[in-house]
Each structure stands twice: as structure tokens, then as C-alpha cells.
PDB file of C-alpha atoms in Angstrom:
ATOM      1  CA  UNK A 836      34.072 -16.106   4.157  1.00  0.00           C
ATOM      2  CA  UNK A 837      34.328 -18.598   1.484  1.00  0.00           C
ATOM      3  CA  UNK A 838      37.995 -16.893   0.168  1.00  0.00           C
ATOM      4  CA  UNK A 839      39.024 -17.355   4.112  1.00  0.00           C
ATOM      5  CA  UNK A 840      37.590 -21.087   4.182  1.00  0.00           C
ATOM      6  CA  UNK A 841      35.120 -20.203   6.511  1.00  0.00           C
ATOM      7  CA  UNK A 842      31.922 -22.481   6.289  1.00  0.00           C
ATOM      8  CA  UNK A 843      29.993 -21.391   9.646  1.00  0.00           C
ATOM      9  CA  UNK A 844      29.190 -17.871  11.104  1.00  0.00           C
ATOM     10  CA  UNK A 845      27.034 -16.978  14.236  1.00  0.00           C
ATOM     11  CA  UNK A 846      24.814 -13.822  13.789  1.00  0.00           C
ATOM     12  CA  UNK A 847      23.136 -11.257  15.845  1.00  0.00           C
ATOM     13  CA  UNK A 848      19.797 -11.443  13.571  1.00  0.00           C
ATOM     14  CA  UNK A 849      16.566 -10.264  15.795  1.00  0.00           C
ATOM     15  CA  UNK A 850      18.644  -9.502  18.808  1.00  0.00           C
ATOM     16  CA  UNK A 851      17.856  -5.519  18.440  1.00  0.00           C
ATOM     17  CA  UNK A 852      14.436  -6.257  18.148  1.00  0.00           C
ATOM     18  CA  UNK A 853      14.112  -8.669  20.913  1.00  0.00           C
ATOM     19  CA  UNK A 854      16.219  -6.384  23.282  1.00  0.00           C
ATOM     20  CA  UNK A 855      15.457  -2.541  22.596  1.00  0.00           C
ATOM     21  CA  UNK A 856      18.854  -2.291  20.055  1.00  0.00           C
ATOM     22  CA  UNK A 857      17.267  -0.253  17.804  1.00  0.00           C
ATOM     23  CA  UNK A 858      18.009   3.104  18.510  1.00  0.00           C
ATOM     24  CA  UNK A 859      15.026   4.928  15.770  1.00  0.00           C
ATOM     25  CA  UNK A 860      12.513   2.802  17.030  1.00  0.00           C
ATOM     26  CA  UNK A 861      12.936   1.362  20.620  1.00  0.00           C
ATOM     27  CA  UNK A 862      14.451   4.022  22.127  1.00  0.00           C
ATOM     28  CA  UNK A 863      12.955   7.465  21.380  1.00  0.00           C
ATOM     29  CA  UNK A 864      11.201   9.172  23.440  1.00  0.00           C
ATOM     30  CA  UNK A 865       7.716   7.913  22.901  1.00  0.00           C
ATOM     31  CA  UNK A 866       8.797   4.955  25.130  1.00  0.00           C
ATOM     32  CA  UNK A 867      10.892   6.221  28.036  1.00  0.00           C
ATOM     33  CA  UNK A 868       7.673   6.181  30.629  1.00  0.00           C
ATOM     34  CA  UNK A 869       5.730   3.582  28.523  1.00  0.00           C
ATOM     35  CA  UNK A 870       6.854   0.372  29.305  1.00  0.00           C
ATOM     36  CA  UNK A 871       3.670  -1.391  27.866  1.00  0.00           C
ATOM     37  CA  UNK A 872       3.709   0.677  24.578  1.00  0.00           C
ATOM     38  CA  UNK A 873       7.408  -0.473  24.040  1.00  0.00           C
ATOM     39  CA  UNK A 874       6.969  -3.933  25.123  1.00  0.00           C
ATOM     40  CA  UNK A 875       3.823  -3.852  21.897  1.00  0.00           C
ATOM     41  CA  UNK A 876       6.340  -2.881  20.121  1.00  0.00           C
ATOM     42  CA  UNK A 877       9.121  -5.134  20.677  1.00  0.00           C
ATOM     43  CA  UNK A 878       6.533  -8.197  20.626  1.00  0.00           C
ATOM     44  CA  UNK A 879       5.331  -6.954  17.469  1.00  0.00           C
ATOM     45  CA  UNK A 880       8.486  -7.041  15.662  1.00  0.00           C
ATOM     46  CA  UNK A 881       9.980 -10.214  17.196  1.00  0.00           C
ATOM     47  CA  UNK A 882       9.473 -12.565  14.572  1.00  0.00           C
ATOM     48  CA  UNK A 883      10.661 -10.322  11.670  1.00  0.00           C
ATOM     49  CA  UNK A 884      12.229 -12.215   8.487  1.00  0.00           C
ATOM     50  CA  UNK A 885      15.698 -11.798   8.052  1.00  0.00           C
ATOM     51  CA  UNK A 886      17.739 -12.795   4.462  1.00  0.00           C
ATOM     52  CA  UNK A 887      20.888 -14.107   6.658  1.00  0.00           C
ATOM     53  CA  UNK A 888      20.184 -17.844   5.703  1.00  0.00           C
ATOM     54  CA  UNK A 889      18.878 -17.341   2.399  1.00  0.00           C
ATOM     55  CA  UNK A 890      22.040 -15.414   1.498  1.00  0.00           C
ATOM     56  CA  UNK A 891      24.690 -17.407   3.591  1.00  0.00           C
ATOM     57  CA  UNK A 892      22.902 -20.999   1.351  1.00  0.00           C
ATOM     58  CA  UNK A 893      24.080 -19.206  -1.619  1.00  0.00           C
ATOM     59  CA  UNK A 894      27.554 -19.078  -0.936  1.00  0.00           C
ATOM     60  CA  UNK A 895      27.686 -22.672   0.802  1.00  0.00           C
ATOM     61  CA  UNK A 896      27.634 -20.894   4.610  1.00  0.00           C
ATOM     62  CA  UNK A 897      25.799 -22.406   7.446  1.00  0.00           C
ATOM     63  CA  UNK A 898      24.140 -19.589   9.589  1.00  0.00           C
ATOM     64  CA  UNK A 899      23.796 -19.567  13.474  1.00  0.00           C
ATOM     65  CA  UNK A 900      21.000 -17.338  14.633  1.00  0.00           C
ATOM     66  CA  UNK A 901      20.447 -18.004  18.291  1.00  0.00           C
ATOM     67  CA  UNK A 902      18.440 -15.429  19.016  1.00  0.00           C
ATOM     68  CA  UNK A 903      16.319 -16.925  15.561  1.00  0.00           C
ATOM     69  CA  UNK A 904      15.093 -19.603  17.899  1.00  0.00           C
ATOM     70  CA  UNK A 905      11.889 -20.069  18.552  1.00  0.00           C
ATOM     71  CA  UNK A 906      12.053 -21.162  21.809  1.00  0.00           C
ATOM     72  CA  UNK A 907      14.972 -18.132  22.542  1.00  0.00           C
ATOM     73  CA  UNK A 908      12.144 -15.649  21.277  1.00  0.00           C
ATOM     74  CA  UNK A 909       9.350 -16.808  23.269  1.00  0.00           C
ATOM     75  CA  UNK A 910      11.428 -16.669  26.863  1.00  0.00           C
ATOM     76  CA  UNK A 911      12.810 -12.864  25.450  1.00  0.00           C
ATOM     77  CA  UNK A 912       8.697 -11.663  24.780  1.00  0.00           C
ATOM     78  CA  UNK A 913       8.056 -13.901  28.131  1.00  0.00           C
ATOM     79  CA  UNK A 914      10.635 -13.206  30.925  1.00  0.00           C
ATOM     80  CA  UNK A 915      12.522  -9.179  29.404  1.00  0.00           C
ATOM     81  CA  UNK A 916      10.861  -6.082  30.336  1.00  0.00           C
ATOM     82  CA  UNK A 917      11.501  -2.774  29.263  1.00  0.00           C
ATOM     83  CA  UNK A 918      14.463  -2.281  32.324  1.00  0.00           C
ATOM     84  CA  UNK A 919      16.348  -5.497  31.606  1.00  0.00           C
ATOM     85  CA  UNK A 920      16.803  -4.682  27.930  1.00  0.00           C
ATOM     86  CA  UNK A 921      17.115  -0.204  27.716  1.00  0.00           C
ATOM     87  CA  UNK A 922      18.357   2.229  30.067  1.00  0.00           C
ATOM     88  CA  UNK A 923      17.988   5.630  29.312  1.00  0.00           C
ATOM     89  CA  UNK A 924      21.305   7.138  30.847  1.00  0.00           C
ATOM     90  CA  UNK A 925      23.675   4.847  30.578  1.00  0.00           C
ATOM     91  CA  UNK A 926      27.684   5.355  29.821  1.00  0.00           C
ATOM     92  CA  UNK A 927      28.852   3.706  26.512  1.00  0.00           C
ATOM     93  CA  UNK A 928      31.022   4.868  23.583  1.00  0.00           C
ATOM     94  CA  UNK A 929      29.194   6.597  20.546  1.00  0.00           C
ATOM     95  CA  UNK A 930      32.402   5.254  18.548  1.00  0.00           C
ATOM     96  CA  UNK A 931      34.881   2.614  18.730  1.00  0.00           C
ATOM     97  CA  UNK A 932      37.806   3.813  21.000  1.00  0.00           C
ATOM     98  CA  UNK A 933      35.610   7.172  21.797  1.00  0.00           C
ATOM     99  CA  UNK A 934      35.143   8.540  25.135  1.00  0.00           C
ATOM    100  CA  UNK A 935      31.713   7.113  27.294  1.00  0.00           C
ATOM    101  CA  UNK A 936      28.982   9.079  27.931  1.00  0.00           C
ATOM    102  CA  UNK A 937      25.972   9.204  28.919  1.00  0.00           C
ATOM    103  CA  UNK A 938      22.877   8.639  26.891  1.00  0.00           C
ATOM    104  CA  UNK A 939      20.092   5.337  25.655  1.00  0.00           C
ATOM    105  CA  UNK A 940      21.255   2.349  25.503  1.00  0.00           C
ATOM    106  CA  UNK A 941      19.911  -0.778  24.452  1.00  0.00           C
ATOM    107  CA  UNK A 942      20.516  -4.937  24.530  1.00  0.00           C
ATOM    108  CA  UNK A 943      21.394  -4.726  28.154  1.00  0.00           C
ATOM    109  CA  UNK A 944      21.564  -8.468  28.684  1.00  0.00           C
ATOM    110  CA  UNK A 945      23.864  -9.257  25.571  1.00  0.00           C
ATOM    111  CA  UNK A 946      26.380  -6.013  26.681  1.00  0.00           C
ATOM    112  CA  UNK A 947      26.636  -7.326  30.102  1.00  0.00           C
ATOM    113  CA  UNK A 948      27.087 -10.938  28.958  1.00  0.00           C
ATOM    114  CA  UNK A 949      29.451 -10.135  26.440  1.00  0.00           C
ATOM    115  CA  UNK A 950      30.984  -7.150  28.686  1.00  0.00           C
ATOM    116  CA  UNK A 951      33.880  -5.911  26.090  1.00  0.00           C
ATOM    117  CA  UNK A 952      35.028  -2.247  25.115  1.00  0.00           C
ATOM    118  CA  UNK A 953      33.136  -2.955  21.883  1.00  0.00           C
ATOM    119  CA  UNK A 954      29.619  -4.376  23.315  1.00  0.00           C
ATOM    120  CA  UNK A 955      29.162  -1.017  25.141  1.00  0.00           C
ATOM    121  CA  UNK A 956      29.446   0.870  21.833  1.00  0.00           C
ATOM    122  CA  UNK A 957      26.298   2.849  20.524  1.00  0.00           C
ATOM    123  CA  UNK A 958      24.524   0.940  17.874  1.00  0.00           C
ATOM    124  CA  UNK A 959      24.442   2.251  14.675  1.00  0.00           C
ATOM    125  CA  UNK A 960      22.600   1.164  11.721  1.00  0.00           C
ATOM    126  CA  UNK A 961      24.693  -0.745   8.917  1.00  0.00           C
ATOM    127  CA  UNK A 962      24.508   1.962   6.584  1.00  0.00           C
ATOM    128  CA  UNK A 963      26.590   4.517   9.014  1.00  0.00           C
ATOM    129  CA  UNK A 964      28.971   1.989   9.648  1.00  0.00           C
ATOM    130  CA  UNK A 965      29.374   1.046   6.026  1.00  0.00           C
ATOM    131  CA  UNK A 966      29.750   4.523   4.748  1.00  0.00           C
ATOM    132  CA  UNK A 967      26.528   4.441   2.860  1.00  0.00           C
ATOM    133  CA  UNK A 968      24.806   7.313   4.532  1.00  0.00           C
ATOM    134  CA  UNK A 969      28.420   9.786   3.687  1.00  0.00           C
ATOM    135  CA  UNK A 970      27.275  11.900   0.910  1.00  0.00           C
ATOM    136  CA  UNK A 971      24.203  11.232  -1.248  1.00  0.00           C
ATOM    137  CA  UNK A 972      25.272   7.410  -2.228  1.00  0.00           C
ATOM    138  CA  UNK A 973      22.048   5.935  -1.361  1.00  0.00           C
ATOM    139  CA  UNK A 974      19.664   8.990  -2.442  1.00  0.00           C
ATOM    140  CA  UNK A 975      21.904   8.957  -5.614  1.00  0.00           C
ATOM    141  CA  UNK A 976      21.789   5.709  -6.552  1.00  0.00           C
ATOM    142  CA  UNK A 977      17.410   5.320  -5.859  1.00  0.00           C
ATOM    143  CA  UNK A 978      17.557   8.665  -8.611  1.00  0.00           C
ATOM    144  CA  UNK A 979      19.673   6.906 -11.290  1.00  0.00           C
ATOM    145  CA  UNK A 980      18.413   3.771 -10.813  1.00  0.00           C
ATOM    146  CA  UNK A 981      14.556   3.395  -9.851  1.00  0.00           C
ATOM    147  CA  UNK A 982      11.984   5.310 -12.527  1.00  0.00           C
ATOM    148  CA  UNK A 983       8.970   6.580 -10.888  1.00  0.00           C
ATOM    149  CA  UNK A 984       7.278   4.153 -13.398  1.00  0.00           C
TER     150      UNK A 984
END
């Protein structure tokens, strides 16, 4: 950003967690005919930190994390129920420029606000998308580089 001259960036931080994003925890099985168990859940891990701002200050970024806002969060735990945020069968891509089919999906209000080809892709954790989980690299580098002492 700061090569690019780019001084202000808007962020999805606590937008998964809000909206049943997160594929591991929200939605597996365990919550498909629990609404109450996943709404515990979600309200439990609404106001998770995030090191966005602490990280964007050190290179001289402003961050813009609506979905950070208090007032934001407490209308999402409010007012979104299990159906507005996840369905269960629902046709997206599982990769960019991939056929749609069928299976969970989550953040139903932000993919039909922001109704693109890319918003109705699967969600995949950064790691996947950043190559990190190809191989060993992360086992690999937790071996070499953390002692058991």
C-alpha cells in the first residue's frame, strides 16, 4: 500500500464471525438444526480482537472496519438470525471462475449486497488462498523454528 501511495483501506475484519463466514466453525454440522447453539456461538465470538489497526499504524495506513463498529455489532447479535446469515444448500463457486454448486454458504447479507461473481465464492481461510497450507510450509517452519522448550 504504501509503495502504491495508498494511505486508507476498508476491511472485512469480524464480518465472518458476525455473519456465519466461517466455514470450520459456523457451518458444520453441529449447527444446521440448532439455530440457538449457533447464534451462542456467533455472539460469543463477535467482539474478537483483530491486529488490522495495530499493523496498518505501523506502516502509516488508516484502517476502515465497519463491521468493527460497535454499534454495527450490536444490530448484527440484535436483528441476524441463523437464516439471514447461512444457508445450507446454496449455489456458489468453490473457486474463482469455477463452476456453482451446491453446498453451505455463509455472510448472506454481505453476498447479496455486494452481489458479484466473486462475493458468491466459497470462503477459504487465508492460508489456502496464500499457498501456506501447499506442502508442509507451516508444519515445517513450527519444527525448525519453535523448541518444545
Amino acid at each position: 500500500c504504501q509503495t502504491l501511495g495508498i494511505t486508507d483501506v476498508l476491511v472485512g475484519d469480524n464480518a465472518d464471525e458476525l455473519f456465519g463466514g466461517s466455514y470450520d466453525v459456523m457451518m458444520n454440522e453441529t449447527y444446521v438444526n440448532d439455530p440457538d447453539g449457533w447464534r451462542s456461538k456467533r455472539d460469543g465470538m463477535a467482539d474478537l480482537p483483530f491486529v488490522t489497526q495495530k499493523l496498518a499504524e505501523t506502516y502509516g495506513i488508516t484502517v476502515h472496519a465497519p463491521f468493527m463498529d460497535r454499534e454495527f455489532i450490536e444490530w448484527a447479535v440484535r436483528e441476524c438470525q441463523q437464516g439471514d446469515c447461512v444457508a445450507y444448500n446454496r449455489r456458489i463457486q468453490s473457486s474463482f471462475g469455477g463452476p456453482f454448486e451446491e453446498q453451505p454458504c455463509g455472510k448472506l447479507p454481505i453476498r447479496e449486497a455486494f452481489s458479484t461473481v466473486a462475493s458468491w465464492r466459497r470462503m477459504d481461510f487465508i492460508y489456502r488462498g496464500s499457498g501456506a497450507s501447499e506442502g508442509r510450509i507451516i508444519e515445517d517452519f513450527y519444527e525448525t523454528s519453535v523448541s518444545d522448550d
